[in-house]
């Protein structure tokens, strides 16, 4: 699935094939002998107990590709981020001495499967799917966007139209409420945990409508497709800054505590010298003005660890009954494929 994906049919088919291959392989045949694994898939070990996959002990399993494939979470149109990250991908190529290819992905599952299968070497994963990337694809998060003060965070914000009558979450009982995707932290998992204390129970007081993205939820609220949408505040702020939407057209009726933003991770089986070079290059890079504007003032990649920085996200996932395991991942992949198929039907020309 290298290069821009041409259609949702391709995506749905590739997801189906990828998941079929993943589930068809017997775990015993793929399992790596190790003393500790925790929640990691049988492909990986965690002997040092840092919750991420260890580098293979056998140097013959290390990867040192001539070209690095880099992707960023598909929270919005992939083309937007391909342009936004161009200064960095050009720098990363110069810094590592390797070709760098931006790898557009249309779904979280497609991005995770690309790293799991070895086609993706470095990636920015959205907050919620980071857990699946770690446990099922051997991703090793090492950085998040931030400033000299530290990594920046974001909030779950619940949007309604400024002209709507809704003032609090409990007003949305029986209404059309948009979530983004089942693996999204702020777009789905956090509302499952945070809305009920505010008087609104997902799956009881309303049926979550999966929009397919934070930008799509915001635009859907504006268009009247949804009465409310829960979105990531950083995505919302970027849309306002770009002029895609107007802040005055919305009202925020709920705002959560802060969550970490997307993680940047490398594949666990990269040659150690290459992995260190990549992390050094990330930490040394400073965003040019255009990237700072695009990413809400962030000007660098700040060091993080999955163990500490993603603790609150893992707690949300566990509390919502959505652990980062294979069965949940496969269910997510099936839902994404079905959603893409529905989207294809809705956008196909009428006969």
XYZ file of C-alpha atoms in Angstrom:
351
model
C 0.000 0.000 0.000
C 2.849 2.394 -0.814
C 1.960 5.804 -2.142
C -1.395 7.576 -2.080
C -4.294 5.180 -1.830
C -6.552 5.587 -4.808
C -9.947 4.626 -3.431
C -11.820 3.416 -0.370
C -12.302 0.110 -2.196
C -8.539 -0.389 -2.171
C -8.347 0.509 1.499
C -11.156 -1.818 2.520
C -9.682 -4.667 0.509
C -6.177 -4.100 1.859
C -7.451 -4.021 5.419
C -9.374 -7.241 4.906
C -6.350 -8.994 3.435
C -3.992 -7.640 6.103
C -6.226 -8.731 8.944
C -6.824 -12.120 7.355
C -3.079 -12.710 7.063
C -2.534 -11.522 10.629
C -5.137 -13.854 12.088
C -4.239 -16.808 9.860
C -0.693 -17.127 11.130
C -0.529 -19.353 14.214
C 0.845 -17.512 17.228
C 3.090 -20.415 18.156
C 4.846 -20.222 14.805
C 5.550 -16.492 15.178
C 6.162 -16.268 18.888
C 9.521 -15.009 20.050
C 10.880 -16.650 23.145
C 11.121 -14.140 25.984
C 10.798 -13.809 29.731
C 8.170 -11.068 29.681
C 5.629 -9.868 27.145
C 2.905 -8.025 29.047
C 0.168 -6.916 26.630
C 2.403 -7.131 23.576
C 1.574 -9.471 20.710
C 3.474 -12.770 20.533
C 5.756 -11.279 17.881
C 7.417 -9.110 20.514
C 9.174 -9.249 23.890
C 9.398 -6.790 26.767
C 12.153 -8.156 28.941
C 13.062 -4.686 30.251
C 9.422 -4.048 31.305
C 9.096 -0.632 29.652
C 5.805 -1.701 27.949
C 7.212 -1.504 24.392
C 8.785 -4.138 22.172
C 12.482 -4.820 22.724
C 14.974 -4.666 19.873
C 15.517 -8.241 18.600
C 18.517 -9.866 20.259
C 19.566 -11.467 16.973
C 21.355 -8.846 14.782
C 20.227 -10.757 11.704
C 16.687 -9.516 12.411
C 17.681 -5.835 12.495
C 16.493 -3.683 9.588
C 18.608 -1.008 7.937
C 16.528 0.106 4.914
C 17.927 2.307 2.174
C 14.740 4.407 2.318
C 12.708 5.345 5.385
C 8.938 5.329 5.008
C 7.275 7.941 7.222
C 3.565 8.454 7.912
C 1.409 10.697 10.049
C -1.923 9.845 11.620
C -4.901 10.320 9.273
C -6.825 12.658 11.618
C -7.460 14.881 8.588
C -6.834 14.719 4.841
C -3.425 13.007 4.410
C -2.462 15.518 1.719
C -2.607 18.312 4.305
C 0.047 16.651 6.424
C 2.213 15.530 3.534
C 2.705 19.220 2.742
C 2.978 20.253 6.400
C 5.720 17.715 7.104
C 7.713 18.324 3.912
C 10.339 20.551 5.641
C 10.868 17.808 8.204
C 10.990 14.855 5.808
C 13.538 16.713 3.674
C 15.582 17.401 6.816
C 15.290 13.785 7.992
C 16.662 12.578 4.663
C 19.659 14.890 4.966
C 20.193 14.051 8.645
C 20.059 10.266 8.267
C 21.619 10.078 4.813
C 18.695 7.970 3.626
C 15.822 8.612 1.273
C 12.587 9.475 3.086
C 9.207 8.696 1.534
C 6.000 10.141 2.956
C 3.487 7.311 3.128
C -0.139 8.575 3.115
C -2.573 6.385 5.043
C -6.359 6.608 5.070
C -7.085 4.844 8.353
C -5.516 4.104 11.726
C -5.652 0.368 11.052
C -3.865 0.773 7.724
C -1.085 2.756 9.417
C -0.668 0.206 12.200
C -0.703 -2.728 9.792
C 1.936 -1.015 7.636
C 4.353 -0.885 10.566
C 3.467 -4.381 11.731
C 4.226 -5.792 8.276
C 7.518 -3.901 7.987
C 6.452 -1.416 5.296
C 6.552 1.598 7.624
C 9.642 2.569 9.621
C 8.740 5.821 11.399
C 5.283 7.218 12.076
C 3.181 9.634 14.025
C 0.254 7.756 15.571
C -2.876 9.386 16.931
C -3.283 9.331 20.708
C -5.703 6.427 21.000
C -4.285 4.159 18.259
C -0.789 4.540 19.763
C -1.662 1.706 22.164
C -2.545 -0.624 19.284
C 0.615 0.415 17.433
C 2.738 -0.434 20.477
C 1.099 -3.747 21.343
C 0.395 -5.088 17.863
C 2.915 -3.423 15.536
C 6.058 -3.133 17.658
C 6.019 0.672 17.599
C 8.394 2.393 20.029
C 7.120 5.925 20.824
C 9.936 8.367 21.557
C 8.658 11.882 20.826
C 5.666 14.202 20.739
C 5.277 17.676 19.312
C 5.988 20.401 21.845
C 8.085 23.376 22.891
C 11.047 23.878 25.200
C 8.535 23.624 28.074
C 7.599 20.084 27.152
C 5.184 18.112 24.990
C 1.941 19.869 24.228
C -1.421 18.299 24.915
C -4.983 18.628 23.701
C -8.504 18.358 25.064
C -11.654 16.567 24.065
C -14.024 19.402 23.196
C -17.704 18.831 22.480
C -18.985 21.131 19.748
C -22.474 22.303 18.914
C -23.526 25.010 16.477
C -23.505 28.451 18.034
C -27.168 28.831 17.092
C -28.251 25.530 18.641
C -30.298 25.312 21.861
C -27.894 22.829 23.525
C -26.067 24.168 26.579
C -24.820 21.021 28.348
C -24.140 17.402 27.512
C -27.358 16.112 29.063
C -29.292 18.177 26.496
C -28.088 15.769 23.790
C -30.106 12.741 24.898
C -31.696 11.163 21.854
C -29.834 13.488 19.501
C -27.325 12.901 16.698
C -23.888 12.795 18.312
C -20.733 12.248 16.258
C -17.762 10.200 17.426
C -14.789 9.828 15.083
C -13.494 6.232 15.095
C -13.596 3.403 17.655
C -9.861 3.546 18.469
C -9.717 7.344 18.843
C -8.999 8.603 22.348
C -10.796 11.947 22.301
C -13.047 10.953 19.401
C -14.555 7.877 21.056
C -12.931 6.293 24.109
C -12.825 9.427 26.275
C -16.518 10.235 25.670
C -17.426 6.712 26.791
C -15.787 7.459 30.147
C -16.216 11.220 30.551
C -19.746 11.884 29.267
C -21.737 9.702 31.723
C -20.774 11.751 34.834
C -22.096 14.786 32.925
C -25.479 13.161 32.395
C -25.028 11.680 28.912
C -24.435 7.955 28.447
C -23.154 6.821 25.038
C -24.980 3.766 23.674
C -27.865 4.421 26.088
C -28.814 8.082 25.702
C -27.642 8.178 22.090
C -26.068 5.975 19.441
C -22.554 7.177 18.517
C -22.329 8.054 14.821
C -18.824 7.448 13.490
C -17.851 10.382 11.292
C -14.459 9.009 10.254
C -12.373 11.932 11.513
C -12.194 14.938 13.819
C -12.438 17.358 10.908
C -15.444 15.458 9.562
C -17.185 15.688 12.941
C -16.686 19.454 13.111
C -17.809 19.965 9.514
C -20.752 17.648 10.101
C -21.919 19.708 13.065
C -21.624 22.852 10.965
C -23.605 21.255 8.125
C -26.329 20.030 10.468
C -25.539 16.345 10.005
C -24.835 16.047 13.737
C -26.194 17.921 16.738
C -22.879 17.571 18.574
C -19.419 16.229 17.882
C -16.540 15.394 20.183
C -13.229 16.385 18.600
C -9.594 16.930 19.508
C -8.991 20.580 20.356
C -5.715 20.738 18.432
C -7.402 19.593 15.214
C -10.185 22.135 15.789
C -7.657 24.923 16.378
C -5.788 24.043 13.184
C -9.013 24.101 11.175
C -9.846 27.542 12.564
C -6.323 28.833 11.866
C -6.499 27.579 8.255
C -9.895 29.181 7.750
C -11.614 25.837 7.147
C -14.171 26.724 9.836
C -14.993 29.787 11.940
C -14.766 29.622 15.709
C -17.817 31.885 15.933
C -19.960 29.212 14.249
C -19.516 26.822 17.209
C -20.027 26.662 20.936
C -18.011 24.346 23.200
C -20.241 22.746 25.837
C -17.670 20.366 27.335
C -13.888 20.372 27.669
C -11.853 17.541 29.181
C -8.606 17.524 31.084
C -5.468 17.494 28.926
C -4.297 14.450 26.936
C -0.954 13.862 25.166
C -0.923 14.536 21.444
C 0.111 12.109 18.725
C 3.202 10.026 19.392
C 6.124 9.574 17.020
C 7.518 6.067 16.978
C 10.033 3.923 15.148
C 9.733 0.229 14.342
C 11.238 -1.891 17.126
C 13.408 -3.941 14.757
C 15.385 -1.096 13.217
C 19.139 -1.413 13.591
C 19.974 0.210 16.964
C 22.390 2.710 15.418
C 19.710 3.757 12.931
C 17.036 4.047 15.625
C 19.325 6.293 17.670
C 20.153 8.380 14.609
C 16.450 8.868 13.883
C 15.675 9.951 17.436
C 18.661 12.316 17.480
C 17.484 13.864 14.221
C 13.953 14.338 15.572
C 15.192 16.001 18.763
C 17.557 18.341 16.886
C 14.954 19.578 14.398
C 13.254 22.943 14.907
C 10.012 23.647 13.102
C 10.173 26.457 10.548
C 7.487 29.187 10.868
C 5.032 27.445 8.537
C 5.135 24.240 10.606
C 4.814 26.186 13.849
C 1.677 27.831 12.479
C 0.270 24.516 11.300
C 0.914 22.826 14.652
C -0.397 25.492 17.027
C 2.966 26.961 18.011
C 4.824 23.690 18.567
C 8.415 24.125 17.449
C 10.133 20.795 18.143
C 9.808 17.097 18.895
C 10.056 16.597 22.656
C 11.268 13.293 24.192
C 8.556 11.109 25.762
C 8.069 7.506 26.858
C 5.023 5.349 26.306
C 5.219 4.042 29.868
C 4.781 7.460 31.502
C 3.293 9.819 28.918
C 0.543 7.458 27.751
C -0.506 6.280 31.214
C -3.705 8.379 31.262
C -4.627 7.171 27.765
C -4.203 3.524 28.753
C -6.397 4.148 31.796
C -9.116 5.658 29.585
C -8.945 2.654 27.256
C -9.239 0.184 30.119
C -12.062 2.151 31.773
C -14.007 2.255 28.501
C -13.728 -1.515 28.074
C -11.506 -1.153 25.021
C -8.106 -2.652 25.874
C -5.319 -2.514 23.320
C -5.421 -6.179 22.344
C -5.725 -8.134 19.106
C -9.472 -8.782 19.284
C -10.200 -5.075 19.774
C -7.813 -4.225 16.929
C -9.434 -6.698 14.552
C -12.885 -5.362 15.449
C -11.603 -1.850 14.757
C -10.252 -2.908 11.376
C -13.587 -4.477 10.453
C -15.481 -1.332 11.467
C -13.128 0.889 9.482
C -13.493 -1.288 6.376
C -17.286 -1.245 6.689
C -17.304 2.534 7.172
C -15.123 3.024 4.105
C -17.416 0.756 2.078
C -20.445 2.817 3.156
C -18.592 6.005 2.232
C -17.837 4.564 -1.202
C -21.518 3.776 -1.737
C -22.574 7.263 -0.668
C -20.065 9.040 -2.932
C -20.368 6.783 -5.996
C -22.234 8.308 -8.994
C -25.878 7.390 -9.202
C -26.757 5.120 -12.097
